[in-house]
Coordinates of C-alpha atoms in Angstrom, one line a residue:
Q1 CA -43.5 10.7 -79.2
R2 CA -44.1 13.9 -81.0
Q3 CA -45.0 17.1 -79.2
T4 CA -44.6 20.9 -79.5
I5 CA -42.1 22.4 -77.1
S6 CA -42.0 26.1 -76.2
Q7 CA -39.2 28.0 -74.5
N8 CA -40.9 27.0 -71.2
A9 CA -39.2 23.6 -71.6
F10 CA -36.0 25.4 -70.4
L11 CA -37.6 26.7 -67.2
G12 CA -37.4 25.1 -63.8
K13 CA -34.4 22.9 -64.7
A14 CA -30.8 23.2 -65.7
S15 CA -30.5 22.3 -69.4
I16 CA -27.4 21.1 -71.2
V17 CA -27.9 22.0 -74.9
D18 CA -26.2 21.1 -78.1
F19 CA -26.8 21.4 -81.8
I20 CA -26.3 18.3 -84.0
F21 CA -27.7 16.6 -87.1
T22 CA -28.1 12.8 -87.6
S23 CA -26.3 12.5 -90.9
C24 CA -23.2 14.3 -89.6
G25 CA -20.1 12.2 -90.0
G26 CA -17.8 14.5 -88.1
A27 CA -18.4 16.0 -84.7
C28 CA -22.0 15.0 -84.0
P29 CA -21.5 11.3 -83.2
L30 CA -18.7 12.3 -80.7
M31 CA -20.9 15.1 -79.2
S32 CA -23.9 12.7 -78.8
T33 CA -21.6 10.1 -77.2
K34 CA -20.4 12.8 -74.7
M35 CA -24.0 13.8 -74.1
S36 CA -24.9 10.2 -73.4
E37 CA -22.0 10.0 -70.9
L38 CA -23.2 13.2 -69.2
Q39 CA -26.7 11.8 -69.0
K40 CA -25.3 8.7 -67.3
E41 CA -23.4 10.8 -64.9
L42 CA -26.3 13.1 -64.1
T43 CA -29.2 10.5 -64.3
N44 CA -30.1 11.0 -60.6
E45 CA -30.2 14.8 -60.9
S46 CA -33.9 15.2 -61.6
R47 CA -33.4 18.9 -62.2
V48 CA -30.9 18.5 -65.1
Q49 CA -32.2 17.8 -68.6
F50 CA -30.5 17.4 -72.0
I51 CA -31.7 19.1 -75.2
S52 CA -30.3 18.4 -78.6
F53 CA -31.5 20.6 -81.5
S54 CA -31.2 19.3 -85.0
V55 CA -29.7 21.9 -87.4
D56 CA -30.9 19.8 -90.4
P57 CA -34.7 19.6 -89.9
E58 CA -35.4 18.5 -93.5
T59 CA -33.6 15.2 -92.9
D60 CA -34.1 14.9 -89.1
T61 CA -37.8 14.2 -88.9
P62 CA -39.2 13.3 -85.4
D63 CA -39.0 9.6 -86.4
V64 CA -35.3 9.9 -87.5
L65 CA -34.5 11.7 -84.3
T66 CA -36.3 9.1 -82.2
T67 CA -34.2 6.3 -83.8
Y68 CA -31.0 8.4 -83.4
A69 CA -31.9 9.1 -79.7
R70 CA -32.4 5.4 -79.1
G71 CA -29.0 4.6 -80.5
Y72 CA -27.4 6.8 -77.9
G73 CA -29.5 5.5 -75.0
A74 CA -31.4 8.8 -74.5
I75 CA -33.8 8.5 -71.6
Q76 CA -37.2 9.8 -72.7
G77 CA -38.1 13.0 -71.0
K78 CA -34.5 13.4 -69.7
W79 CA -32.8 13.9 -73.1
I80 CA -35.0 15.7 -75.5
F81 CA -34.4 15.9 -79.3
L82 CA -35.9 18.9 -81.1
T83 CA -36.5 19.9 -84.7
G84 CA -38.5 22.5 -86.4
D85 CA -38.5 25.3 -88.9
K86 CA -35.0 25.6 -90.3
G87 CA -35.0 29.5 -90.3
K88 CA -36.1 29.5 -86.6
I89 CA -33.5 26.9 -85.6
Y90 CA -30.8 28.9 -87.3
Q91 CA -32.0 32.1 -85.7
L92 CA -32.2 30.4 -82.3
T93 CA -28.6 29.1 -82.7
R94 CA -27.1 32.3 -83.8
E95 CA -29.1 34.9 -81.9
G96 CA -30.4 32.9 -78.9
F97 CA -27.3 30.9 -78.2
H98 CA -24.7 33.0 -80.0
L99 CA -23.1 30.0 -81.7
G100 CA -21.8 29.8 -85.2
L101 CA -23.9 28.0 -87.8
D102 CA -23.5 28.0 -91.5
T103 CA -24.0 25.9 -94.6
E104 CA -21.3 25.1 -97.1
G105 CA -22.1 23.6 -100.5
E106 CA -25.0 21.1 -100.8
D107 CA -25.0 19.3 -97.5
A108 CA -22.1 20.5 -95.3
I109 CA -23.4 22.1 -92.2
I110 CA -20.8 23.9 -90.1
H111 CA -21.9 24.2 -86.5
S112 CA -20.5 24.6 -83.0
Q113 CA -19.2 21.7 -81.0
K114 CA -19.9 23.5 -77.7
F115 CA -22.4 22.4 -75.1
V116 CA -24.4 25.3 -73.6
L117 CA -25.5 25.3 -69.9
V118 CA -28.8 27.1 -69.4
D119 CA -30.2 27.8 -65.9
H120 CA -33.7 27.2 -64.6
R121 CA -34.7 30.8 -65.7
G122 CA -33.6 30.1 -69.3
E123 CA -30.4 32.2 -69.0
I124 CA -27.1 30.9 -70.6
R125 CA -24.6 30.2 -67.8
G126 CA -21.7 28.9 -69.8
Y127 CA -20.2 27.3 -72.9
Y128 CA -18.2 24.0 -72.7
D129 CA -16.0 22.5 -75.4
S130 CA -17.3 18.9 -76.0
E131 CA -13.8 17.8 -77.1
D132 CA -12.1 18.9 -73.9
D133 CA -12.3 16.5 -70.9
S134 CA -11.7 19.2 -68.2
S135 CA -14.4 21.3 -69.8
M136 CA -16.8 18.3 -69.6
T137 CA -15.9 17.8 -65.9
K138 CA -16.6 21.5 -65.2
L139 CA -19.9 21.2 -67.0
V140 CA -21.0 18.3 -64.7
T141 CA -20.0 20.3 -61.6
D142 CA -21.7 23.5 -62.9
A143 CA -24.9 21.6 -63.8
R144 CA -25.1 20.0 -60.4
L145 CA -24.7 23.5 -58.8
L146 CA -27.4 24.9 -60.9
A147 CA -29.7 21.9 -60.2
G148 CA -29.3 22.6 -56.5
V149 CA -30.2 26.2 -57.0
A150 CA -33.3 25.2 -59.1
A151 CA -34.5 22.8 -56.4
P152 CA -38.0 23.7 -55.1

């Protein structure tokens, strides 16, 4: 289902955010697998959500992202896949999240493999290496703590 999301989507919940693209043969499948595992581990935390931004909006239409999300068992409303204007996404990645993002040649997109934890006020609380198991364990702990703080 297609809908417009504003920055308000980050408010009220702890968000675990990453930047991927569906045609990526390198890090993205691993990142999405990790995100899927995090979703399983934090399914019962109603105040934790997952957000994956596509850094290749030309390819990653809402329909493509929906199929991709299904492939990783994304729970609708719990794990949100976003796309939009390429310039805005690149600006958001670099200036909003302070992550590296670049293009190399025709189709190589160089992007961060970090997950970002954003609190219920929309503030960045930490960066976590998706390839490091201890970092992923810490992310789960930190997300649970933030979810507790965000509770009504």
